[in-house]
PDB file of C-alpha atoms in Angstrom:
ATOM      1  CA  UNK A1023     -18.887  20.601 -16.399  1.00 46.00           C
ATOM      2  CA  UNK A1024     -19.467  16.565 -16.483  1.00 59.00           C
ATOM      3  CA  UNK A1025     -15.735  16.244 -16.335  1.00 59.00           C
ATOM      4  CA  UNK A1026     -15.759  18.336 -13.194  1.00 67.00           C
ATOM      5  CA  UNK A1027     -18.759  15.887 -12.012  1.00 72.00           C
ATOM      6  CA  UNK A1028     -16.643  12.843 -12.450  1.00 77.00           C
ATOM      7  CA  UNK A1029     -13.728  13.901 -11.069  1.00 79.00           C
ATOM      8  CA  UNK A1030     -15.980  14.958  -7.590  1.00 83.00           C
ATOM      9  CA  UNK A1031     -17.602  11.590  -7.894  1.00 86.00           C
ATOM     10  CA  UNK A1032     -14.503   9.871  -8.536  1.00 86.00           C
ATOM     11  CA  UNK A1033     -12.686  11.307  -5.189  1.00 88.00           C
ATOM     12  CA  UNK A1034     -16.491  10.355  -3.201  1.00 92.00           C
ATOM     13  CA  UNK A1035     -16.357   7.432  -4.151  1.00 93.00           C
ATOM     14  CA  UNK A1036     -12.864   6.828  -3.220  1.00 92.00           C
ATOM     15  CA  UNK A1037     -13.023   8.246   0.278  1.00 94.00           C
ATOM     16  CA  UNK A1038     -16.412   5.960   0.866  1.00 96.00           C
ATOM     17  CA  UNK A1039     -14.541   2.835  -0.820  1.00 95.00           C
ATOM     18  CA  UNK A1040     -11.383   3.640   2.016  1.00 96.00           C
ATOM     19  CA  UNK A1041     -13.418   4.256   4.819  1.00 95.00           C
ATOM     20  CA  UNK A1042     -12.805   7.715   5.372  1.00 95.00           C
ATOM     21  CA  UNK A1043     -15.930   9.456   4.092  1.00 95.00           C
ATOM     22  CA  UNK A1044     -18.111  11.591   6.692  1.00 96.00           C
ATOM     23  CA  UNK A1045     -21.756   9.751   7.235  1.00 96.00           C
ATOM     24  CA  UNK A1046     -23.012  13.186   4.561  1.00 96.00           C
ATOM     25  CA  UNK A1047     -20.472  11.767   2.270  1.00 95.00           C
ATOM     26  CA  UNK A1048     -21.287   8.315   2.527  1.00 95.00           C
ATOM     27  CA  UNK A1049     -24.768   9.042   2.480  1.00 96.00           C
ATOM     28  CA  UNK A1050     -24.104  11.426  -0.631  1.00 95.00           C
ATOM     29  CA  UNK A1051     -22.729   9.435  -2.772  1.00 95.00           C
ATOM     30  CA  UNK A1052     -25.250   6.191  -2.045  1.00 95.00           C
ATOM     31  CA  UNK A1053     -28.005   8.755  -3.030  1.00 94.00           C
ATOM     32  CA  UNK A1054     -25.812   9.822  -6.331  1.00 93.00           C
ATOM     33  CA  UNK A1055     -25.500   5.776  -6.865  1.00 94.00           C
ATOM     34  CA  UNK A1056     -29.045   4.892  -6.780  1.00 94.00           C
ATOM     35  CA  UNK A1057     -29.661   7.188  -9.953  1.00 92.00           C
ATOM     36  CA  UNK A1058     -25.697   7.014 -11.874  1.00 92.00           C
ATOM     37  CA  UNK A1059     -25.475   3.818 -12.947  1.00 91.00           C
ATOM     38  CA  UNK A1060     -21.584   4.449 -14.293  1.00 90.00           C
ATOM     39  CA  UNK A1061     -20.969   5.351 -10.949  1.00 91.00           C
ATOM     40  CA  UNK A1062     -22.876   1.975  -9.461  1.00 92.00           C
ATOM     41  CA  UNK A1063     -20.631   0.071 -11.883  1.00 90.00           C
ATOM     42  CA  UNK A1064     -17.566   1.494 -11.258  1.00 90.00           C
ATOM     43  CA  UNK A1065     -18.276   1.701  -7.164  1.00 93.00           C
ATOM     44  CA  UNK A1066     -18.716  -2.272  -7.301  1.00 92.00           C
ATOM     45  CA  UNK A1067     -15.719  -2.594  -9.338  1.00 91.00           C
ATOM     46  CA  UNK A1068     -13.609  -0.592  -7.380  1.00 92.00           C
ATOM     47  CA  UNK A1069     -14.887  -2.213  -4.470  1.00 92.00           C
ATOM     48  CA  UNK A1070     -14.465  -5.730  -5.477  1.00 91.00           C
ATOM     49  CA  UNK A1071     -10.799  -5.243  -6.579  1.00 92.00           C
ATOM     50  CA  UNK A1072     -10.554  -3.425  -2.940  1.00 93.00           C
ATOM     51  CA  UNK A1073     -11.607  -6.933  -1.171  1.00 91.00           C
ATOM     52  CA  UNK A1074     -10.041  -9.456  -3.899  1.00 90.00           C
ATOM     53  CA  UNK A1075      -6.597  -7.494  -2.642  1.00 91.00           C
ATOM     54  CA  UNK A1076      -7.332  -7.762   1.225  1.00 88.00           C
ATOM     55  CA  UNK A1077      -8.287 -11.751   0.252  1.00 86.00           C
ATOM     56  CA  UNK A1078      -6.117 -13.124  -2.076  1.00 81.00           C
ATOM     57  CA  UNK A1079      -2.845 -11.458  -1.861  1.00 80.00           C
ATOM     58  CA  UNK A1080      -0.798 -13.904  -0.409  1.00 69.00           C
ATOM     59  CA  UNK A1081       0.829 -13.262   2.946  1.00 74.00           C
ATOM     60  CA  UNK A1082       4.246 -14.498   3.074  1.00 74.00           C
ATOM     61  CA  UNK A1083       4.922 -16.258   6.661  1.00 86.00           C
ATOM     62  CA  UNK A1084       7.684 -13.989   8.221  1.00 91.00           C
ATOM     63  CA  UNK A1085      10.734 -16.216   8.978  1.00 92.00           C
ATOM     64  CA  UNK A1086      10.875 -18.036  12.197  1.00 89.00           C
ATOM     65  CA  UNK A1087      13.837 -17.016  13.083  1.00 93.00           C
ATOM     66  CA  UNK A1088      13.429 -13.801  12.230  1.00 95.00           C
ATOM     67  CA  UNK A1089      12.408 -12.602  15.495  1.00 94.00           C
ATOM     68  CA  UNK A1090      15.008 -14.221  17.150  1.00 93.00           C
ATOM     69  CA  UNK A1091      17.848 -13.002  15.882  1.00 94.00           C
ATOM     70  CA  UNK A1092      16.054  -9.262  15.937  1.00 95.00           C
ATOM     71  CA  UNK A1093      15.677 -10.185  20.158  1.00 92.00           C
ATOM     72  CA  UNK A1094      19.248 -11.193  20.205  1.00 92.00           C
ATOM     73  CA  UNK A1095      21.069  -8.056  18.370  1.00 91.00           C
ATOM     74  CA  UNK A1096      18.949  -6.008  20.815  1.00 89.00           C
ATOM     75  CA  UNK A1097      20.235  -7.568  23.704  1.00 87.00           C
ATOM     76  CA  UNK A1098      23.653  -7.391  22.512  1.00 86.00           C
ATOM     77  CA  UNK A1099      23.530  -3.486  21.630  1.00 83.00           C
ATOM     78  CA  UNK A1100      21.948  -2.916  24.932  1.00 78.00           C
ATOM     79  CA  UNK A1101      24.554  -4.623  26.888  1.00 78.00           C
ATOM     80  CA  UNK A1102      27.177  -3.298  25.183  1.00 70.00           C
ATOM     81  CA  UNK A1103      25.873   0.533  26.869  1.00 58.00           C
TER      82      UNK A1103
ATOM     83  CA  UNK B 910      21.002  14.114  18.182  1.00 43.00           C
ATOM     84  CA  UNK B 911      21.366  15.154  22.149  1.00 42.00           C
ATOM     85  CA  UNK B 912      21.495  12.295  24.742  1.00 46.00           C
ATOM     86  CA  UNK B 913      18.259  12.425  25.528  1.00 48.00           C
ATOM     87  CA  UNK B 914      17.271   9.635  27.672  1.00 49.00           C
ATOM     88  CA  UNK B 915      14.489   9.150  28.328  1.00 60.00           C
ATOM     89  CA  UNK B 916      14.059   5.694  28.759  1.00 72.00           C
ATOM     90  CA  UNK B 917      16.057   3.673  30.892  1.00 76.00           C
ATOM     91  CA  UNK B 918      17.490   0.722  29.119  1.00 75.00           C
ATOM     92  CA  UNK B 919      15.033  -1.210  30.826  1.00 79.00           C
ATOM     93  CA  UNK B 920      12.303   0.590  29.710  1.00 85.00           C
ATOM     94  CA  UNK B 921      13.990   0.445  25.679  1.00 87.00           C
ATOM     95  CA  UNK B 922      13.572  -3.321  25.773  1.00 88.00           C
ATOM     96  CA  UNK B 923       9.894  -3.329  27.321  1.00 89.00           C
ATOM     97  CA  UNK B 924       9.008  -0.514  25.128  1.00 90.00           C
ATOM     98  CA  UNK B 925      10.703  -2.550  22.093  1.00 92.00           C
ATOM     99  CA  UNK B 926       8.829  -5.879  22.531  1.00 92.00           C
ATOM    100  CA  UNK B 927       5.598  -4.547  23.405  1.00 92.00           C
ATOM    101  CA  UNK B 928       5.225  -1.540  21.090  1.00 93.00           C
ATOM    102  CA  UNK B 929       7.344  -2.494  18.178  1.00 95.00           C
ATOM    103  CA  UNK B 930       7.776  -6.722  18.066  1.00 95.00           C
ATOM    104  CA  UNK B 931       3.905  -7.058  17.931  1.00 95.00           C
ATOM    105  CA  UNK B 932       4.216  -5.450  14.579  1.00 95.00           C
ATOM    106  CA  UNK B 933       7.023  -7.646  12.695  1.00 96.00           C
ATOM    107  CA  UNK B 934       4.549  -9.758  10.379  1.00 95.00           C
ATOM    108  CA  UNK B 935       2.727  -6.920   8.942  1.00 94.00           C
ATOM    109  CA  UNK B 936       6.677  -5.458   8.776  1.00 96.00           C
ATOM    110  CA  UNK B 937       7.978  -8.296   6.336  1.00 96.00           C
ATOM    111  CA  UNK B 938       5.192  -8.372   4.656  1.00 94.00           C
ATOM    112  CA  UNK B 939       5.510  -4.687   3.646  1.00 95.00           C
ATOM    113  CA  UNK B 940       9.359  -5.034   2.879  1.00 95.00           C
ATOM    114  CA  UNK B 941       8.188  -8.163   1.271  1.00 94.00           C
ATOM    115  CA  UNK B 942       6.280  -6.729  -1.300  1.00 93.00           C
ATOM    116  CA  UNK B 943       8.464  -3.820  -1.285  1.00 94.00           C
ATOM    117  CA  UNK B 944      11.771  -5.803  -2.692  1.00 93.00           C
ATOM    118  CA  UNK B 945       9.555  -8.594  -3.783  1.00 92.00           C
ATOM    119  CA  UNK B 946      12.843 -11.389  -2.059  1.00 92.00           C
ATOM    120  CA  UNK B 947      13.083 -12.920   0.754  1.00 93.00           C
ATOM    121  CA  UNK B 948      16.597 -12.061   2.014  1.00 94.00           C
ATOM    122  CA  UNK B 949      16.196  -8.795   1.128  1.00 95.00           C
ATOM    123  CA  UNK B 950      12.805  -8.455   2.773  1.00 95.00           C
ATOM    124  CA  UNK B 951      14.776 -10.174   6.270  1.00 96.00           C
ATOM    125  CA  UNK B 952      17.368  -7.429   5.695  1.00 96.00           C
ATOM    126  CA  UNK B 953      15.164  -4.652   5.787  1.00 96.00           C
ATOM    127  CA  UNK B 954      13.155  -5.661   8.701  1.00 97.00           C
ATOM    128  CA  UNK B 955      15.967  -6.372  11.126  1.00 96.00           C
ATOM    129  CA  UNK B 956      17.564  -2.720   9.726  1.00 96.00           C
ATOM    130  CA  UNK B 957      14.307  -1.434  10.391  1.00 97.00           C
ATOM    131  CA  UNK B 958      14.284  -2.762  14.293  1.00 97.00           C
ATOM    132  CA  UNK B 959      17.647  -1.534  14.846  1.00 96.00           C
ATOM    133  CA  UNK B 960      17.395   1.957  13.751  1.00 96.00           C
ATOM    134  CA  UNK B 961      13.589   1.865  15.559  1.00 96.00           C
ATOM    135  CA  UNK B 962      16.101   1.125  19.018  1.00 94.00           C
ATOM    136  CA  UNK B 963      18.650   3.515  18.358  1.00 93.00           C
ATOM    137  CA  UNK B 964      15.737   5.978  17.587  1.00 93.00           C
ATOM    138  CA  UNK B 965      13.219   4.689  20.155  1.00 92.00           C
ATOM    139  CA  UNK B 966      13.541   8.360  22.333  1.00 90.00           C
ATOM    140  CA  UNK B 967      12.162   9.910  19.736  1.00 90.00           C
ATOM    141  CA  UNK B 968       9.124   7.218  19.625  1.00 90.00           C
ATOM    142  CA  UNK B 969       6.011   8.965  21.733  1.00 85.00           C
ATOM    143  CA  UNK B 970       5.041   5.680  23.480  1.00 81.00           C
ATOM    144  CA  UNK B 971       1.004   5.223  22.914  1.00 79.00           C
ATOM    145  CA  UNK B 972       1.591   6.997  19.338  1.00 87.00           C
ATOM    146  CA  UNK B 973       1.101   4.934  16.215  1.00 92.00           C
ATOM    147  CA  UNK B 974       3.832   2.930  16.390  1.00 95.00           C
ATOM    148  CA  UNK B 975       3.155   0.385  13.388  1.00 96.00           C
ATOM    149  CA  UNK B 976       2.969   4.024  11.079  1.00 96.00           C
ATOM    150  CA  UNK B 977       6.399   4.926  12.872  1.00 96.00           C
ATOM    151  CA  UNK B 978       7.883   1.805  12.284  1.00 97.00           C
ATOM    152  CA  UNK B 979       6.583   1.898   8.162  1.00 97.00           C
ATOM    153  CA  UNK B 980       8.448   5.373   7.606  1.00 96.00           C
ATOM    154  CA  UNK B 981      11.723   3.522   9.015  1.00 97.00           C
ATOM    155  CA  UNK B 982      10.952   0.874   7.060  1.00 97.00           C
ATOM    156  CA  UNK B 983      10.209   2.879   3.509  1.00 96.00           C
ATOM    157  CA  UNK B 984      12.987   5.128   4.014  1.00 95.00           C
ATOM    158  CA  UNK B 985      15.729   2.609   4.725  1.00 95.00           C
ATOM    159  CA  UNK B 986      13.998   0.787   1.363  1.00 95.00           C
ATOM    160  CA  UNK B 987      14.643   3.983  -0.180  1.00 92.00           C
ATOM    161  CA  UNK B 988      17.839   4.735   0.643  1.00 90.00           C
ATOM    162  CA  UNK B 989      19.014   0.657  -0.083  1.00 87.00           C
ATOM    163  CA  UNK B 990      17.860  -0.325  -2.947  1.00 80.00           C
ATOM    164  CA  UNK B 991      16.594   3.034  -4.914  1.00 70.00           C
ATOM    165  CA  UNK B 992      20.331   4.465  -5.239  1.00 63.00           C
ATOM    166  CA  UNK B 993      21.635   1.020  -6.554  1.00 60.00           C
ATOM    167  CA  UNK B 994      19.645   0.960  -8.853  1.00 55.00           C
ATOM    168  CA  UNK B 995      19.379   4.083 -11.290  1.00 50.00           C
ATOM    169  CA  UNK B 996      16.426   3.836 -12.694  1.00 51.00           C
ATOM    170  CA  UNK B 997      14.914   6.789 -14.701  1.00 49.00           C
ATOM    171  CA  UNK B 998      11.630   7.304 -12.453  1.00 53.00           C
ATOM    172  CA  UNK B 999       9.424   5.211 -14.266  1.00 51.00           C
ATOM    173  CA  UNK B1000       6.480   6.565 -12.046  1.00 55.00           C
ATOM    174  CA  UNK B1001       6.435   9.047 -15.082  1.00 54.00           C
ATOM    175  CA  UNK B1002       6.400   6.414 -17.052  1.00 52.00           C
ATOM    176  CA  UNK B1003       3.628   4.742 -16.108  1.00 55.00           C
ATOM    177  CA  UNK B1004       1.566   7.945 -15.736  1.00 53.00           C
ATOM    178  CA  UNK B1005       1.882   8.654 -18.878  1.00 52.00           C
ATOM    179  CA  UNK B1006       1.270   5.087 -20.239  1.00 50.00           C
ATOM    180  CA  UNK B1007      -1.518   5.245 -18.103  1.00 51.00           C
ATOM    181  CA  UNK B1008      -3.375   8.381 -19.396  1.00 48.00           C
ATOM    182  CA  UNK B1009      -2.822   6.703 -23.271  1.00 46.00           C
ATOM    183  CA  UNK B1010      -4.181   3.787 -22.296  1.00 48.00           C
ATOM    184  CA  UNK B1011      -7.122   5.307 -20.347  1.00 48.00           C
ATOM    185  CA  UNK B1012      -7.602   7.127 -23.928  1.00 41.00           C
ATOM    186  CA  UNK B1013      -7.742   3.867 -25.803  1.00 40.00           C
ATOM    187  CA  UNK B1014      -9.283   1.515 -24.188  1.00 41.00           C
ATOM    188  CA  UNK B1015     -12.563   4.170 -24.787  1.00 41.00           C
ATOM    189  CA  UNK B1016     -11.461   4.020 -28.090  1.00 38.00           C
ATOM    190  CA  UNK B1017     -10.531   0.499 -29.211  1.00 37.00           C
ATOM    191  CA  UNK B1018     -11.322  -2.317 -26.342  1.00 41.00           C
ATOM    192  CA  UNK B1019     -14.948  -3.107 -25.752  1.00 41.00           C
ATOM    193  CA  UNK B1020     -14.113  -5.257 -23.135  1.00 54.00           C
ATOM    194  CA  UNK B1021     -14.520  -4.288 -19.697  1.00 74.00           C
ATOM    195  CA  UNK B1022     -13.248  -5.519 -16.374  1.00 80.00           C
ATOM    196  CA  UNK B1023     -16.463  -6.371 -14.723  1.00 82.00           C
ATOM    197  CA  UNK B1024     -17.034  -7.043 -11.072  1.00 83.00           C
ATOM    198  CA  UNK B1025     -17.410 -11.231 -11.870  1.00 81.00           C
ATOM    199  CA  UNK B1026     -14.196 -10.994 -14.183  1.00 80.00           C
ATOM    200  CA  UNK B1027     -12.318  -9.662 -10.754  1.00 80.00           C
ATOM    201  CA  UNK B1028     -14.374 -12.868  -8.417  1.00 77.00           C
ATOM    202  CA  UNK B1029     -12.766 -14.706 -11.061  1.00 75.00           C
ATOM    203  CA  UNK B1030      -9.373 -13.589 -10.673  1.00 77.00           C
ATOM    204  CA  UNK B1031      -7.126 -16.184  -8.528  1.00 74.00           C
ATOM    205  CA  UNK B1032      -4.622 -15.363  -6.081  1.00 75.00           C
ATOM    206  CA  UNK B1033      -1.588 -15.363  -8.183  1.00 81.00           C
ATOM    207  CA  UNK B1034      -3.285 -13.197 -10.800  1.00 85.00           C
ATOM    208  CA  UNK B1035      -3.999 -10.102  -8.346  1.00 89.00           C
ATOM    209  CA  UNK B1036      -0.578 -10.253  -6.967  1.00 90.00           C
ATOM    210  CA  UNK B1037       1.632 -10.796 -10.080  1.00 90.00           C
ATOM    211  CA  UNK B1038      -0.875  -7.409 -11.499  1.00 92.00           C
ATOM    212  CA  UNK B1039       0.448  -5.946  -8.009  1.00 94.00           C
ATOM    213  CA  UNK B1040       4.281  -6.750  -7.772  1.00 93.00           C
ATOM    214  CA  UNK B1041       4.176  -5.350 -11.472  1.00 93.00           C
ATOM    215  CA  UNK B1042       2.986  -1.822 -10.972  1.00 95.00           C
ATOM    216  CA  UNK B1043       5.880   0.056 -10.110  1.00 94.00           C
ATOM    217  CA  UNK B1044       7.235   0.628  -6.892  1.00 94.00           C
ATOM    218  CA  UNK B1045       5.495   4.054  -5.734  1.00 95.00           C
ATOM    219  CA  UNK B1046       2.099   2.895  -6.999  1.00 96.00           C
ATOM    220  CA  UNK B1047       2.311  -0.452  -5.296  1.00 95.00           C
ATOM    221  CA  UNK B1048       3.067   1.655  -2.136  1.00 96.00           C
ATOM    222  CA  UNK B1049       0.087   2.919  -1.953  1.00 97.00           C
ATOM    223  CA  UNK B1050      -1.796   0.231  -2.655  1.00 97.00           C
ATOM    224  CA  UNK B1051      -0.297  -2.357  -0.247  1.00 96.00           C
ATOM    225  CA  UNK B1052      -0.374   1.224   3.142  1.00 97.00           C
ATOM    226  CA  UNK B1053      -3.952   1.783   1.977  1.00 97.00           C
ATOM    227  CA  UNK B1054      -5.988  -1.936   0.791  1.00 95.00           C
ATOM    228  CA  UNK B1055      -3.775  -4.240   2.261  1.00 93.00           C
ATOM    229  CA  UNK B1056      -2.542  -2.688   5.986  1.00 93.00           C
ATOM    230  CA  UNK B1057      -5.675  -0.158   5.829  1.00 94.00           C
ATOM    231  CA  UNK B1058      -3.662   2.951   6.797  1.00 96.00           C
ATOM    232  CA  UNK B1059      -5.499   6.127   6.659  1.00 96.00           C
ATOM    233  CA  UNK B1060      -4.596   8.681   3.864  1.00 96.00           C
ATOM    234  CA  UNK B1061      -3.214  10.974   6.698  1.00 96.00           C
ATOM    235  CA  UNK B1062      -0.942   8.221   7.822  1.00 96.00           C
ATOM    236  CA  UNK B1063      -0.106   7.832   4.449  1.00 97.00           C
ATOM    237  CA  UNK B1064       1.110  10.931   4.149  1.00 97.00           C
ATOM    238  CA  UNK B1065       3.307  10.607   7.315  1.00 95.00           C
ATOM    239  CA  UNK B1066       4.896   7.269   6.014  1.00 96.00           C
ATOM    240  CA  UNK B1067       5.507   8.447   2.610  1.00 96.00           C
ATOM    241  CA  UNK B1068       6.399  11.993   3.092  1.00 95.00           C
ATOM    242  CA  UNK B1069       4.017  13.494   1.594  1.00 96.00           C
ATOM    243  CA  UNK B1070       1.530  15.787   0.835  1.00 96.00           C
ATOM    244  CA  UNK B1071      -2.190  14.181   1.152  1.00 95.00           C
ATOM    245  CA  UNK B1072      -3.650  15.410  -2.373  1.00 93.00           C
ATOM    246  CA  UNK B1073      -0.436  13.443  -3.098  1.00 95.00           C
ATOM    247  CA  UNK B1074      -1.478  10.202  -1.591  1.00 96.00           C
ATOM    248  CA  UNK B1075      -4.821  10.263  -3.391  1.00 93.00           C
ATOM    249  CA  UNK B1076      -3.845  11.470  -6.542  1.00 92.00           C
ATOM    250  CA  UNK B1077      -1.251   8.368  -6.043  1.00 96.00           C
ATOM    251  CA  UNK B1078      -3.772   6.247  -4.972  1.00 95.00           C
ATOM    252  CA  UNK B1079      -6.173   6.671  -8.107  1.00 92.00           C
ATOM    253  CA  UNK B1080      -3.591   6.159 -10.616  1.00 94.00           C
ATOM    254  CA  UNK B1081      -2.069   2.818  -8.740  1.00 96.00           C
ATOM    255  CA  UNK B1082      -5.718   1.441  -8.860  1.00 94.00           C
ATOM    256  CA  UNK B1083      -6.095   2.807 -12.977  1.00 93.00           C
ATOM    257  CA  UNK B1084      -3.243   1.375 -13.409  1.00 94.00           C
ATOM    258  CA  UNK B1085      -3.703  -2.112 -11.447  1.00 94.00           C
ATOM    259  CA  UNK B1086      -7.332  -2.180 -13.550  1.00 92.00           C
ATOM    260  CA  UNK B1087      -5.329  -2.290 -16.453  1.00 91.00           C
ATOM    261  CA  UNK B1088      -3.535  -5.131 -15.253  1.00 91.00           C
ATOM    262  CA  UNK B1089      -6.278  -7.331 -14.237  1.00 90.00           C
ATOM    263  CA  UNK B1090      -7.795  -6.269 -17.776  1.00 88.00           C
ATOM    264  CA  UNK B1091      -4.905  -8.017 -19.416  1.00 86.00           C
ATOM    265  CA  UNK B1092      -5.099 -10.742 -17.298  1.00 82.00           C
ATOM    266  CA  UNK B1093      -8.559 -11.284 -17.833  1.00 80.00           C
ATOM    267  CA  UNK B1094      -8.682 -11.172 -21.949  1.00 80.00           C
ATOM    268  CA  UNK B1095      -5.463 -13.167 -21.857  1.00 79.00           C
ATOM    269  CA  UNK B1096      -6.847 -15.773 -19.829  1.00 71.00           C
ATOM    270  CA  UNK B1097     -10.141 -15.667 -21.910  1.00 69.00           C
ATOM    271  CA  UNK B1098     -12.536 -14.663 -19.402  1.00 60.00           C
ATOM    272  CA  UNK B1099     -14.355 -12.549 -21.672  1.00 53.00           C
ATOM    273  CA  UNK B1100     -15.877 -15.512 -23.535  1.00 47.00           C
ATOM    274  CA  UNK B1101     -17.754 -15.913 -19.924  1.00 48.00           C
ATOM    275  CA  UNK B1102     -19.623 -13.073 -21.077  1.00 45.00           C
ATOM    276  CA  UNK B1103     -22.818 -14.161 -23.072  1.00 42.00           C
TER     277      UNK B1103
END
């Protein structure tokens, strides 16, 4: 039964976390957080790995010439038709 | 394939560099992380392009063309590098290790990763935990946290089912947890803990 619980928190919390909860979800599970503190922990957690990701992963520049030479095999296969 | 055409050449090229070109960081960033080298990331993304051209009648302009251009993108990764290398799936692999470890760390570790713990966490740390998990689970992580694709997109890139995704999804983020847990004891920042 309190495996069953956590496993419907678990997926509430994950759809809320990604942005893709209803507002009855959303509100749902901030009502279930205000009184589950293993839940509030593990919501923050989740949440802060969530941002750390969209922060600190490193975005690697995409090679100058990159688009270039993407342009110029398109031209070239289009004037070859 | 019929010859269906219908765009006019012109109309490939506009189509091309206003629907597709916009989307070329977010592209090598994804193959980046996929083969985790540059070359091969260049590779991929100019592959990508070229099939996206040859294919572009059966693009729906105004669709989601940055999802459209992912699937290209995941299954050309797929088909280059997977069959070289013949790997047992170590997906399995990590599943499994993942439900013992779950199991343990209850067990044996009183240390938990704790919200500060992550704020502590640097750059490199996160994305060495990242390029680490295996190649499926960091997938899922980099469609859904990083380019903040929906689970139904997901499920278009990838191929399948949505339960699928989530299921994915959970275990990636179990699994990059355990990661940053190493990370964390390793690098001491449990003492930070009164």
């Amino acid at each position: 039964m309190e495996l069953e619980q956590n496993q419907a928190c678990t997926e509430l919390l994950l759809l809320v976390i990604d942005g893709q909860a209803t507002e009855e979800q959303h509100q749902e599970l901030m009502r279930h957080l205000e009184e589950c503190e293993s839940c509030r922990e593990e919501y923050l957690l989740s949440k802060s790995i969530k941002d750390s990701l969209k922060s600190h992963i490193k975005i690697n520049g995409t090679p100058k010439d990159l688009a270039n030479s993407i342009q110029n095999k398109i031209s070239e296969t289009a004037s070859l038709k | 394939m019929g010859e269906r055409m219908s765009y006019e050449n012109k109309d490939k090229q506009r189509v091309f560099n206003e629907e597709f070109m916009p989307h070329i960081d977010a592209m090598y960033n994804f193959a980046f992380r996929l083969t985790l080298d540059e070359d091969d990331a260049k590779d991929l993304v100019q592959e990508t392009f070229m099939k996206a051209y040859r294919f572009i009648n059966s693009f729906e302009t105004g669709t989601n063309a940055k999802a459209w251009l992912f699937r290209i993108l995941k299954n050309s990764f797929i088909n280059n590098y997977r069959k070289k290398s013949k790997q047992p799936n170590k997906v399995d692999y990590q599943e499994v290790e993942s439900y013992y470890n779950s199991d343990s760390v209850n067990e044996n570790i009183t240390t938990d990763l704790r919200v500060e713990t992550v704020q502590h966490l640097i750059g490199d740390e996160i994305t060495n935990a990242l390029n680490s998990l295996d190649v499926d689970f960091r997938t899922v992580i980099i469609l859904c946290d990083l380019e903040g694709f929906t689970y139904e997109e997901m499920a278009k890139i990838l191929d399948i089912p949505i339960g699928t995704v989530r299921s994915r999804l959970h275990r990636a983020r179990n699994l990059l947890k355990e990661k940053l847990k190493q990370y964390a004891s390793s690098l001491g920042y449990k003492d930070k803990r009164k």
